[in-house]
mmCIF file of C-alpha atoms in Angstrom:
data_model
loop_
_atom_site.group_PDB
_atom_site.id
_atom_site.type_symbol
_atom_site.label_atom_id
_atom_site.label_comp_id
_atom_site.label_asym_id
_atom_site.label_seq_id
_atom_site.Cartn_x
_atom_site.Cartn_y
_atom_site.Cartn_z
ATOM 1 C CA MET A 1302 2.897 15.207 -48.851
ATOM 2 C CA MET A 1303 5.925 14.177 -46.801
ATOM 3 C CA SER A 1304 5.088 16.644 -44.010
ATOM 4 C CA LEU A 1305 1.534 15.291 -43.848
ATOM 5 C CA VAL A 1306 2.840 11.728 -43.408
ATOM 6 C CA PHE A 1307 5.266 12.965 -40.744
ATOM 7 C CA LEU A 1308 2.475 14.830 -38.937
ATOM 8 C CA MET A 1309 0.241 11.739 -38.973
ATOM 9 C CA ALA A 1310 3.108 9.622 -37.598
ATOM 10 C CA VAL A 1311 3.626 12.106 -34.749
ATOM 11 C CA VAL A 1312 -0.099 12.141 -33.919
ATOM 12 C CA MET A 1313 -0.188 8.332 -33.887
ATOM 13 C CA ALA A 1314 2.911 8.167 -31.664
ATOM 14 C CA VAL A 1315 1.426 10.644 -29.172
ATOM 15 C CA THR A 1316 -1.874 8.730 -29.126
ATOM 16 C CA LEU A 1317 -0.074 5.429 -28.544
ATOM 17 C CA ALA A 1318 1.977 6.966 -25.720
ATOM 18 C CA ALA A 1319 -1.203 8.297 -24.072
ATOM 19 C CA VAL A 1320 -2.905 4.885 -24.277
ATOM 20 C CA ILE A 1321 0.152 3.175 -22.771
ATOM 21 C CA ALA A 1322 0.291 5.733 -19.953
ATOM 22 C CA ILE A 1323 -3.395 5.166 -19.126
ATOM 23 C CA VAL A 1324 -2.998 1.378 -19.074
ATOM 24 C CA VAL A 1325 0.118 1.527 -16.889
ATOM 25 C CA SER A 1326 -1.450 4.006 -14.453
ATOM 26 C CA ARG A 1327 -4.441 1.710 -13.900
ATOM 27 C CA ARG A 1328 -2.221 -1.193 -12.838
ATOM 28 C CA GLY A 1329 -1.527 0.371 -9.444
ATOM 29 C CA LEU A 1330 -3.736 0.349 -6.382
ATOM 30 C CA PRO A 1331 -7.505 0.379 -6.844
ATOM 31 C CA ARG A 1332 -9.353 3.604 -6.153
ATOM 32 C CA VAL A 1333 -11.012 3.762 -2.740
ATOM 33 C CA ASN A 1334 -13.690 6.203 -1.638
ATOM 34 C CA ARG A 1335 -12.469 8.966 0.640
ATOM 35 C CA LEU A 1336 -13.124 8.171 4.299
ATOM 36 C CA HIS A 1337 -13.737 10.466 7.240
ATOM 37 C CA PRO A 1338 -12.610 9.804 10.826
ATOM 38 C CA GLN A 1339 -16.259 9.394 11.859
ATOM 39 C CA GLN A 1340 -16.702 6.579 9.320
ATOM 40 C CA ILE A 1341 -13.576 4.841 10.618
ATOM 41 C CA ALA A 1342 -14.752 5.134 14.231
ATOM 42 C CA ALA A 1343 -18.187 3.804 13.308
ATOM 43 C CA ALA A 1344 -16.633 0.814 11.521
ATOM 44 C CA GLY A 1345 -14.760 -0.225 14.665
ATOM 45 C CA PRO A 1346 -11.353 -1.917 14.727
ATOM 46 C CA GLN A 1347 -9.890 -2.846 11.367
ATOM 47 C CA SER A 1348 -7.410 -5.660 11.102
ATOM 48 C CA PHE A 1349 -5.003 -6.685 8.334
ATOM 49 C CA ASP A 1350 -2.735 -9.682 7.901
ATOM 50 C CA ALA A 1351 0.669 -8.077 7.363
ATOM 51 C CA GLN A 1352 4.329 -8.646 6.655
ATOM 52 C CA PHE A 1353 7.025 -5.993 7.064
ATOM 53 C CA TRP A 1354 10.691 -5.990 6.063
ATOM 54 C CA ARG A 1355 13.582 -3.536 5.784
ATOM 55 C CA PRO A 1356 13.949 -1.757 2.403
ATOM 56 C CA GLY A 1357 16.551 -3.167 0.052
ATOM 57 C CA THR A 1358 16.411 -6.640 1.560
ATOM 58 C CA ARG A 1359 13.882 -9.224 2.485
ATOM 59 C CA ALA A 1360 15.366 -9.149 5.989
ATOM 60 C CA VAL A 1361 12.371 -9.303 8.246
ATOM 61 C CA GLN A 1362 12.012 -6.393 10.648
ATOM 62 C CA ALA A 1363 8.709 -7.245 12.184
ATOM 63 C CA GLY A 1364 7.769 -10.349 10.215
ATOM 64 C CA PHE A 1365 4.271 -11.648 9.710
ATOM 65 C CA GLY A 1366 1.488 -10.610 12.038
ATOM 66 C CA ARG A 1367 -1.659 -8.501 12.465
ATOM 67 C CA LEU A 1368 -1.836 -4.762 11.870
ATOM 68 C CA THR A 1369 -4.844 -3.309 13.673
ATOM 69 C CA VAL A 1370 -6.340 0.184 13.484
ATOM 70 C CA VAL A 1371 -8.294 1.147 16.615
ATOM 71 C CA GLY A 1372 -9.272 4.799 16.940
ATOM 72 C CA ASP A 1373 -6.209 6.654 15.700
ATOM 73 C CA LEU A 1374 -3.693 3.986 16.819
ATOM 74 C CA LEU A 1375 -1.948 1.540 14.495
ATOM 75 C CA THR A 1376 -0.699 -1.560 16.283
ATOM 76 C CA PHE A 1377 1.362 -4.376 14.815
ATOM 77 C CA ARG A 1378 1.542 -7.669 16.697
ATOM 78 C CA PRO A 1379 4.008 -10.097 15.106
ATOM 79 C CA ASP A 1380 3.339 -13.814 14.875
ATOM 80 C CA ASP A 1381 7.040 -14.585 14.519
ATOM 81 C CA ALA A 1382 9.227 -15.026 17.582
ATOM 82 C CA GLY A 1383 11.796 -12.462 16.418
ATOM 83 C CA GLY A 1384 9.261 -9.929 15.182
ATOM 84 C CA ALA A 1385 9.165 -6.397 16.515
ATOM 85 C CA PRO A 1386 5.777 -5.067 17.671
ATOM 86 C CA PHE A 1387 4.929 -1.383 17.356
ATOM 87 C CA THR A 1388 2.096 0.990 18.228
ATOM 88 C CA VAL A 1389 1.928 4.496 16.742
ATOM 89 C CA HIS A 1390 -0.595 7.282 16.235
ATOM 90 C CA ALA A 1391 -1.772 7.430 12.626
ATOM 91 C CA SER A 1392 -0.867 11.124 12.497
ATOM 92 C CA GLU A 1393 2.821 10.149 12.938
ATOM 93 C CA VAL A 1394 2.776 7.760 9.978
ATOM 94 C CA HIS A 1395 4.092 8.417 6.501
ATOM 95 C CA ALA A 1396 2.958 5.833 3.937
ATOM 96 C CA ARG A 1397 2.613 5.375 0.211
ATOM 97 C CA PRO A 1398 2.272 2.617 -2.355
ATOM 98 C CA LEU A 1399 5.645 1.058 -3.113
ATOM 99 C CA GLU A 1400 6.818 1.377 -6.713
ATOM 100 C CA GLY A 1401 3.556 2.915 -7.860
ATOM 101 C CA GLY A 1402 1.449 0.409 -5.964
ATOM 102 C CA ALA A 1403 2.429 -2.557 -8.114
ATOM 103 C CA GLY A 1404 1.619 -5.725 -6.247
ATOM 104 C CA GLY A 1405 -0.015 -3.924 -3.355
ATOM 105 C CA ALA A 1406 3.273 -3.373 -1.512
ATOM 106 C CA LEU A 1407 3.631 -0.250 0.589
ATOM 107 C CA TRP A 1408 6.309 1.920 2.162
ATOM 108 C CA LEU A 1409 5.698 2.833 5.787
ATOM 109 C CA TRP A 1410 7.652 5.155 8.062
ATOM 110 C CA THR A 1411 6.991 5.657 11.754
ATOM 111 C CA PRO A 1412 9.125 7.255 14.475
ATOM 112 C CA GLU A 1413 9.443 3.841 16.145
ATOM 113 C CA THR A 1414 10.328 1.741 13.114
ATOM 114 C CA GLY A 1415 11.910 4.023 10.553
ATOM 115 C CA ASP A 1416 11.523 2.784 6.974
ATOM 116 C CA LEU A 1417 9.609 -0.428 6.389
ATOM 117 C CA HIS A 1418 8.223 -2.104 3.325
ATOM 118 C CA GLY A 1419 5.155 -4.280 3.702
ATOM 119 C CA VAL A 1420 2.257 -6.183 2.257
ATOM 120 C CA LEU A 1421 -1.256 -6.202 3.708
ATOM 121 C CA SER A 1422 -4.237 -8.467 3.177
ATOM 122 C CA TYR A 1423 -7.613 -8.814 4.835
ATOM 123 C CA ASP A 1424 -7.391 -12.539 5.220
ATOM 124 C CA TYR A 1425 -4.097 -14.260 4.436
ATOM 125 C CA ILE A 1426 -0.664 -13.567 2.983
ATOM 126 C CA ASP A 1427 0.997 -16.567 1.377
ATOM 127 C CA ARG A 1428 3.952 -17.224 3.684
ATOM 128 C CA LEU A 1429 5.548 -19.789 1.402
ATOM 129 C CA GLY A 1430 5.955 -17.269 -1.394
ATOM 130 C CA ARG A 1431 3.971 -19.181 -4.002
ATOM 131 C CA ALA A 1432 1.518 -16.348 -4.599
ATOM 132 C CA THR A 1433 2.673 -13.100 -6.117
ATOM 133 C CA GLY A 1434 2.342 -9.779 -4.328
ATOM 134 C CA ALA A 1435 0.031 -8.654 -7.128
ATOM 135 C CA ASP A 1436 -2.888 -10.479 -5.591
ATOM 136 C CA PRO A 1437 -6.023 -8.300 -5.874
ATOM 137 C CA ARG A 1438 -6.954 -8.670 -2.192
ATOM 138 C CA GLU A 1439 -3.532 -7.315 -1.185
ATOM 139 C CA ARG A 1440 -3.838 -4.317 -3.508
ATOM 140 C CA LEU A 1441 -7.330 -3.556 -2.159
ATOM 141 C CA ALA A 1442 -6.250 -3.942 1.494
ATOM 142 C CA THR A 1443 -3.270 -1.635 0.911
ATOM 143 C CA ALA A 1444 -5.418 0.995 -0.832
ATOM 144 C CA GLU A 1445 -7.972 0.931 1.977
ATOM 145 C CA PHE A 1446 -5.274 1.051 4.675
ATOM 146 C CA LEU A 1447 -3.701 4.104 3.022
ATOM 147 C CA GLU A 1448 -7.095 5.829 2.911
ATOM 148 C CA VAL A 1449 -7.646 5.072 6.619
ATOM 149 C CA VAL A 1450 -4.210 6.503 7.475
ATOM 150 C CA ARG A 1451 -4.950 9.605 5.364
ATOM 151 C CA ALA A 1452 -8.311 10.130 7.096
ATOM 152 C CA LEU A 1453 -6.635 9.853 10.522
ATOM 153 C CA GLY A 1454 -4.039 12.511 9.708
ATOM 154 C CA GLY A 1455 -1.146 10.426 8.375
ATOM 155 C CA ARG A 1456 0.920 11.655 5.453
ATOM 156 C CA ILE A 1457 0.349 9.851 2.169
#
């Protein structure tokens, strides 16, 4: 009788752990359909509102600006006076969701910039910091940007 109770407790614990794992895994970036370079070319230039900073700090490396994908080139044009612009081929980029994609933040490495953390949005990033990084439009923009980089030969 005691071993049956113990076995049921183990089964319940494993089931609960599996449910928790599924819920936590779905909190990351949304799933995006796989793209092909031809689809990206047909869509024309893609543009994201962006902010980049150095890992470990909120020290701005490139600041706020526009990240544009044209062909296989990624170009960042900062709005801020002290921001650092960059242009790189997508095939030279390494990128991934930051901390499992929570909040839509991403890690980006290029030969020109080294390590950067960033947030992307299609329309607007709250510059006053009142909105959280978990905004759905930022998570979707980051997921779609990562898929574009993957399709153009970047490492994800």
